[in-house]
Amino acid sequence: MEVKLWLQHIDNKELTRIITLPMGEVNINLFEYSNGGIQKFDVTKYESDFNISFYKNEDLKKFNEALNELKLLATTDEVIALTELYPLYDIHEILNFVKNLDYEFLEDKNFDDIVEELELDSNITVEDLIKMGYLQCSTGIIKII
């Protein structure tokens, strides 16, 4: 789970650096110190391996902390699945959701796998599985508990 940021210095408007988050706390502090403070930069572009927004006035250190914590709690595929099901694009909202939603993520599974694993009647419908709390995403199944 990572986010790549293109940084432009506020004063001279040059593309100064491209960084990849999450960084460890020591590295983010060294980056801030060695570059005269993170606040001297604008993020001109960002890319991520999951669906997330990076806002113009986002606090880079807080974003990095949230991304580090999210990385400990969920996989990239899990976050992709959650953001497909729920309209979440803010790192803090996603982190809060992962912490508070009672769910299980079944990576690389689909509805057919669930029917087989639970030895359910082969006539069960998708609607039945949804009523049971199973939701299919591109990266697996979310089971709401």
PDB file of C-alpha atoms in Angstrom:
ATOM      1  CA  MET A   1       0.000   0.000   0.000  1.00  0.00           C
ATOM      2  CA  GLU A   2       1.733   3.130  -1.165  1.00  0.00           C
ATOM      3  CA  VAL A   3       1.159   6.646  -2.420  1.00  0.00           C
ATOM      4  CA  LYS A   4       3.629   8.475  -4.668  1.00  0.00           C
ATOM      5  CA  LEU A   5       3.661  12.280  -4.416  1.00  0.00           C
ATOM      6  CA  TRP A   6       5.156  14.842  -6.775  1.00  0.00           C
ATOM      7  CA  LEU A   7       6.248  17.876  -4.744  1.00  0.00           C
ATOM      8  CA  GLN A   8       6.772  21.393  -6.051  1.00  0.00           C
ATOM      9  CA  HIS A   9       8.549  24.017  -3.971  1.00  0.00           C
ATOM     10  CA  ILE A  10       6.155  26.882  -3.186  1.00  0.00           C
ATOM     11  CA  ASP A  11       8.700  29.671  -3.726  1.00  0.00           C
ATOM     12  CA  ASN A  12      10.531  28.696  -6.909  1.00  0.00           C
ATOM     13  CA  LYS A  13       7.777  26.520  -8.433  1.00  0.00           C
ATOM     14  CA  GLU A  14      10.220  23.784  -9.460  1.00  0.00           C
ATOM     15  CA  LEU A  15       9.414  20.116  -9.197  1.00  0.00           C
ATOM     16  CA  THR A  16      11.629  19.415  -6.266  1.00  0.00           C
ATOM     17  CA  ARG A  17      11.091  15.809  -5.415  1.00  0.00           C
ATOM     18  CA  ILE A  18       9.025  12.682  -5.795  1.00  0.00           C
ATOM     19  CA  ILE A  19       8.455  10.752  -2.567  1.00  0.00           C
ATOM     20  CA  THR A  20       6.688   7.517  -1.752  1.00  0.00           C
ATOM     21  CA  LEU A  21       4.603   7.075   1.370  1.00  0.00           C
ATOM     22  CA  PRO A  22       4.311   5.539   3.839  1.00  0.00           C
ATOM     23  CA  MET A  23       7.645   6.531   5.301  1.00  0.00           C
ATOM     24  CA  GLY A  24       8.844   5.627   8.745  1.00  0.00           C
ATOM     25  CA  GLU A  25       8.553   8.404  11.317  1.00  0.00           C
ATOM     26  CA  VAL A  26      12.322   8.997  11.312  1.00  0.00           C
ATOM     27  CA  ASN A  27      12.426   9.319   7.510  1.00  0.00           C
ATOM     28  CA  ILE A  28       9.459  11.704   7.327  1.00  0.00           C
ATOM     29  CA  ASN A  29      11.083  13.867  10.025  1.00  0.00           C
ATOM     30  CA  LEU A  30      14.422  13.835   8.170  1.00  0.00           C
ATOM     31  CA  PHE A  31      12.631  14.764   4.958  1.00  0.00           C
ATOM     32  CA  GLU A  32      10.874  17.663   6.665  1.00  0.00           C
ATOM     33  CA  TYR A  33      14.060  18.925   8.312  1.00  0.00           C
ATOM     34  CA  SER A  34      16.270  18.591   5.229  1.00  0.00           C
ATOM     35  CA  ASN A  35      13.817  20.403   2.970  1.00  0.00           C
ATOM     36  CA  GLY A  36      12.981  23.400   5.126  1.00  0.00           C
ATOM     37  CA  GLY A  37       9.656  21.978   6.248  1.00  0.00           C
ATOM     38  CA  ILE A  38       6.981  20.024   4.419  1.00  0.00           C
ATOM     39  CA  GLN A  39       4.721  23.080   4.370  1.00  0.00           C
ATOM     40  CA  LYS A  40       7.035  24.664   1.766  1.00  0.00           C
ATOM     41  CA  PHE A  41       5.761  22.214  -0.855  1.00  0.00           C
ATOM     42  CA  ASP A  42       2.624  21.729  -2.890  1.00  0.00           C
ATOM     43  CA  VAL A  43       1.654  18.278  -4.059  1.00  0.00           C
ATOM     44  CA  THR A  44       1.152  18.648  -7.812  1.00  0.00           C
ATOM     45  CA  LYS A  45       0.304  15.022  -8.580  1.00  0.00           C
ATOM     46  CA  TYR A  46      -0.220  11.758  -6.754  1.00  0.00           C
ATOM     47  CA  GLU A  47      -0.613   8.079  -7.611  1.00  0.00           C
ATOM     48  CA  SER A  48      -1.719   5.231  -5.421  1.00  0.00           C
ATOM     49  CA  ASP A  49      -2.221   1.494  -5.665  1.00  0.00           C
ATOM     50  CA  PHE A  50      -5.681   1.898  -4.094  1.00  0.00           C
ATOM     51  CA  ASN A  51      -8.567   4.355  -4.468  1.00  0.00           C
ATOM     52  CA  ILE A  52      -7.703   7.395  -2.361  1.00  0.00           C
ATOM     53  CA  SER A  53      -7.757  11.165  -2.643  1.00  0.00           C
ATOM     54  CA  PHE A  54      -4.936  13.435  -1.584  1.00  0.00           C
ATOM     55  CA  TYR A  55      -6.295  16.897  -0.815  1.00  0.00           C
ATOM     56  CA  LYS A  56      -4.454  20.115  -1.618  1.00  0.00           C
ATOM     57  CA  ASN A  57      -4.010  21.195   2.016  1.00  0.00           C
ATOM     58  CA  GLU A  58      -3.529  17.691   3.418  1.00  0.00           C
ATOM     59  CA  ASP A  59      -1.097  17.518   6.335  1.00  0.00           C
ATOM     60  CA  LEU A  60       1.607  15.235   4.955  1.00  0.00           C
ATOM     61  CA  LYS A  61       2.763  13.985   8.351  1.00  0.00           C
ATOM     62  CA  LYS A  62      -0.779  13.107   9.469  1.00  0.00           C
ATOM     63  CA  PHE A  63      -1.476  11.471   6.114  1.00  0.00           C
ATOM     64  CA  ASN A  64       1.696   9.418   6.464  1.00  0.00           C
ATOM     65  CA  GLU A  65       0.790   8.380  10.033  1.00  0.00           C
ATOM     66  CA  ALA A  66      -2.677   7.284   8.924  1.00  0.00           C
ATOM     67  CA  LEU A  67      -1.236   5.372   5.972  1.00  0.00           C
ATOM     68  CA  ASN A  68       1.270   3.598   8.224  1.00  0.00           C
ATOM     69  CA  GLU A  69      -1.509   2.616  10.637  1.00  0.00           C
ATOM     70  CA  LEU A  70      -3.795   1.483   7.819  1.00  0.00           C
ATOM     71  CA  LYS A  71      -0.989  -0.655   6.410  1.00  0.00           C
ATOM     72  CA  LEU A  72      -0.767  -2.452   9.773  1.00  0.00           C
ATOM     73  CA  LEU A  73      -4.520  -3.125   9.901  1.00  0.00           C
ATOM     74  CA  ALA A  74      -5.432  -4.025   6.307  1.00  0.00           C
ATOM     75  CA  THR A  75      -4.011  -5.217   3.010  1.00  0.00           C
ATOM     76  CA  THR A  76      -4.122  -3.192  -0.185  1.00  0.00           C
ATOM     77  CA  ASP A  77      -6.677  -5.616  -1.665  1.00  0.00           C
ATOM     78  CA  GLU A  78      -8.824  -5.250   1.455  1.00  0.00           C
ATOM     79  CA  VAL A  79      -8.826  -1.454   1.173  1.00  0.00           C
ATOM     80  CA  ILE A  80      -9.623  -1.705  -2.537  1.00  0.00           C
ATOM     81  CA  ALA A  81     -12.617  -3.916  -1.700  1.00  0.00           C
ATOM     82  CA  LEU A  82     -13.886  -1.557   1.007  1.00  0.00           C
ATOM     83  CA  THR A  83     -13.578   1.503  -1.221  1.00  0.00           C
ATOM     84  CA  GLU A  84     -15.471  -0.313  -3.975  1.00  0.00           C
ATOM     85  CA  LEU A  85     -18.352  -1.007  -1.595  1.00  0.00           C
ATOM     86  CA  TYR A  86     -18.427   2.271   0.302  1.00  0.00           C
ATOM     87  CA  PRO A  87     -17.791   5.824  -0.967  1.00  0.00           C
ATOM     88  CA  LEU A  88     -14.522   6.291   0.929  1.00  0.00           C
ATOM     89  CA  TYR A  89     -11.680   8.332  -0.532  1.00  0.00           C
ATOM     90  CA  ASP A  90     -10.157  10.122   2.462  1.00  0.00           C
ATOM     91  CA  ILE A  91      -7.341   8.244   4.260  1.00  0.00           C
ATOM     92  CA  HIS A  92      -8.729   9.140   7.694  1.00  0.00           C
ATOM     93  CA  GLU A  93     -12.243   7.943   6.773  1.00  0.00           C
ATOM     94  CA  ILE A  94     -10.848   4.689   5.397  1.00  0.00           C
ATOM     95  CA  LEU A  95      -8.749   4.124   8.523  1.00  0.00           C
ATOM     96  CA  ASN A  96     -11.733   4.850  10.770  1.00  0.00           C
ATOM     97  CA  PHE A  97     -13.872   2.466   8.729  1.00  0.00           C
ATOM     98  CA  VAL A  98     -11.297  -0.351   8.979  1.00  0.00           C
ATOM     99  CA  LYS A  99     -11.048   0.177  12.746  1.00  0.00           C
ATOM    100  CA  ASN A 100     -14.806   0.274  13.392  1.00  0.00           C
ATOM    101  CA  LEU A 101     -16.541  -1.946  10.830  1.00  0.00           C
ATOM    102  CA  ASP A 102     -17.008  -5.519  11.989  1.00  0.00           C
ATOM    103  CA  TYR A 103     -16.130  -7.451   8.846  1.00  0.00           C
ATOM    104  CA  GLU A 104     -13.955 -10.210   7.467  1.00  0.00           C
ATOM    105  CA  PHE A 105     -12.074  -9.977   4.177  1.00  0.00           C
ATOM    106  CA  LEU A 106     -11.743 -13.134   2.098  1.00  0.00           C
ATOM    107  CA  GLU A 107      -9.058 -12.348  -0.457  1.00  0.00           C
ATOM    108  CA  ASP A 108      -9.374 -13.711  -4.000  1.00  0.00           C
ATOM    109  CA  LYS A 109     -12.734 -15.341  -3.189  1.00  0.00           C
ATOM    110  CA  ASN A 110     -15.997 -15.041  -5.076  1.00  0.00           C
ATOM    111  CA  PHE A 111     -19.593 -16.097  -4.454  1.00  0.00           C
ATOM    112  CA  ASP A 112     -18.996 -19.555  -5.948  1.00  0.00           C
ATOM    113  CA  ASP A 113     -16.130 -20.133  -3.490  1.00  0.00           C
ATOM    114  CA  ILE A 114     -18.400 -19.201  -0.568  1.00  0.00           C
ATOM    115  CA  VAL A 115     -21.131 -21.607  -1.721  1.00  0.00           C
ATOM    116  CA  GLU A 116     -18.563 -24.390  -2.028  1.00  0.00           C
ATOM    117  CA  GLU A 117     -16.722 -23.702   1.243  1.00  0.00           C
ATOM    118  CA  LEU A 118     -19.892 -23.418   3.303  1.00  0.00           C
ATOM    119  CA  GLU A 119     -21.408 -26.413   1.497  1.00  0.00           C
ATOM    120  CA  LEU A 120     -24.516 -24.415   0.726  1.00  0.00           C
ATOM    121  CA  ASP A 121     -27.301 -25.539  -1.574  1.00  0.00           C
ATOM    122  CA  SER A 122     -26.217 -24.927  -5.164  1.00  0.00           C
ATOM    123  CA  ASN A 123     -29.575 -23.190  -5.794  1.00  0.00           C
ATOM    124  CA  ILE A 124     -28.684 -20.350  -3.418  1.00  0.00           C
ATOM    125  CA  THR A 125     -28.902 -16.957  -5.103  1.00  0.00           C
ATOM    126  CA  VAL A 126     -26.626 -13.954  -4.995  1.00  0.00           C
ATOM    127  CA  GLU A 127     -29.391 -12.134  -3.096  1.00  0.00           C
ATOM    128  CA  ASP A 128     -29.317 -14.894  -0.447  1.00  0.00           C
ATOM    129  CA  LEU A 129     -25.567 -14.497  -0.010  1.00  0.00           C
ATOM    130  CA  ILE A 130     -25.944 -10.723   0.281  1.00  0.00           C
ATOM    131  CA  LYS A 131     -28.594 -11.221   2.976  1.00  0.00           C
ATOM    132  CA  MET A 132     -26.057 -13.422   4.771  1.00  0.00           C
ATOM    133  CA  GLY A 133     -23.632 -10.469   4.754  1.00  0.00           C
ATOM    134  CA  TYR A 134     -21.395 -11.435   1.819  1.00  0.00           C
ATOM    135  CA  LEU A 135     -20.468  -8.708  -0.668  1.00  0.00           C
ATOM    136  CA  GLN A 136     -18.348  -9.424  -3.726  1.00  0.00           C
ATOM    137  CA  CYS A 137     -15.621  -7.053  -4.881  1.00  0.00           C
ATOM    138  CA  SER A 138     -12.875  -7.189  -7.503  1.00  0.00           C
ATOM    139  CA  THR A 139     -10.269  -8.348  -4.969  1.00  0.00           C
ATOM    140  CA  GLY A 140     -12.373 -10.723  -2.873  1.00  0.00           C
ATOM    141  CA  ILE A 141     -15.387 -10.997  -0.600  1.00  0.00           C
ATOM    142  CA  ILE A 142     -16.270  -8.748   2.326  1.00  0.00           C
ATOM    143  CA  LYS A 143     -18.338 -10.551   4.988  1.00  0.00           C
ATOM    144  CA  ILE A 144     -20.171  -8.104   7.236  1.00  0.00           C
ATOM    145  CA  ILE A 145     -20.398  -9.661  10.682  1.00  0.00           C
TER     146      ILE A 145
END
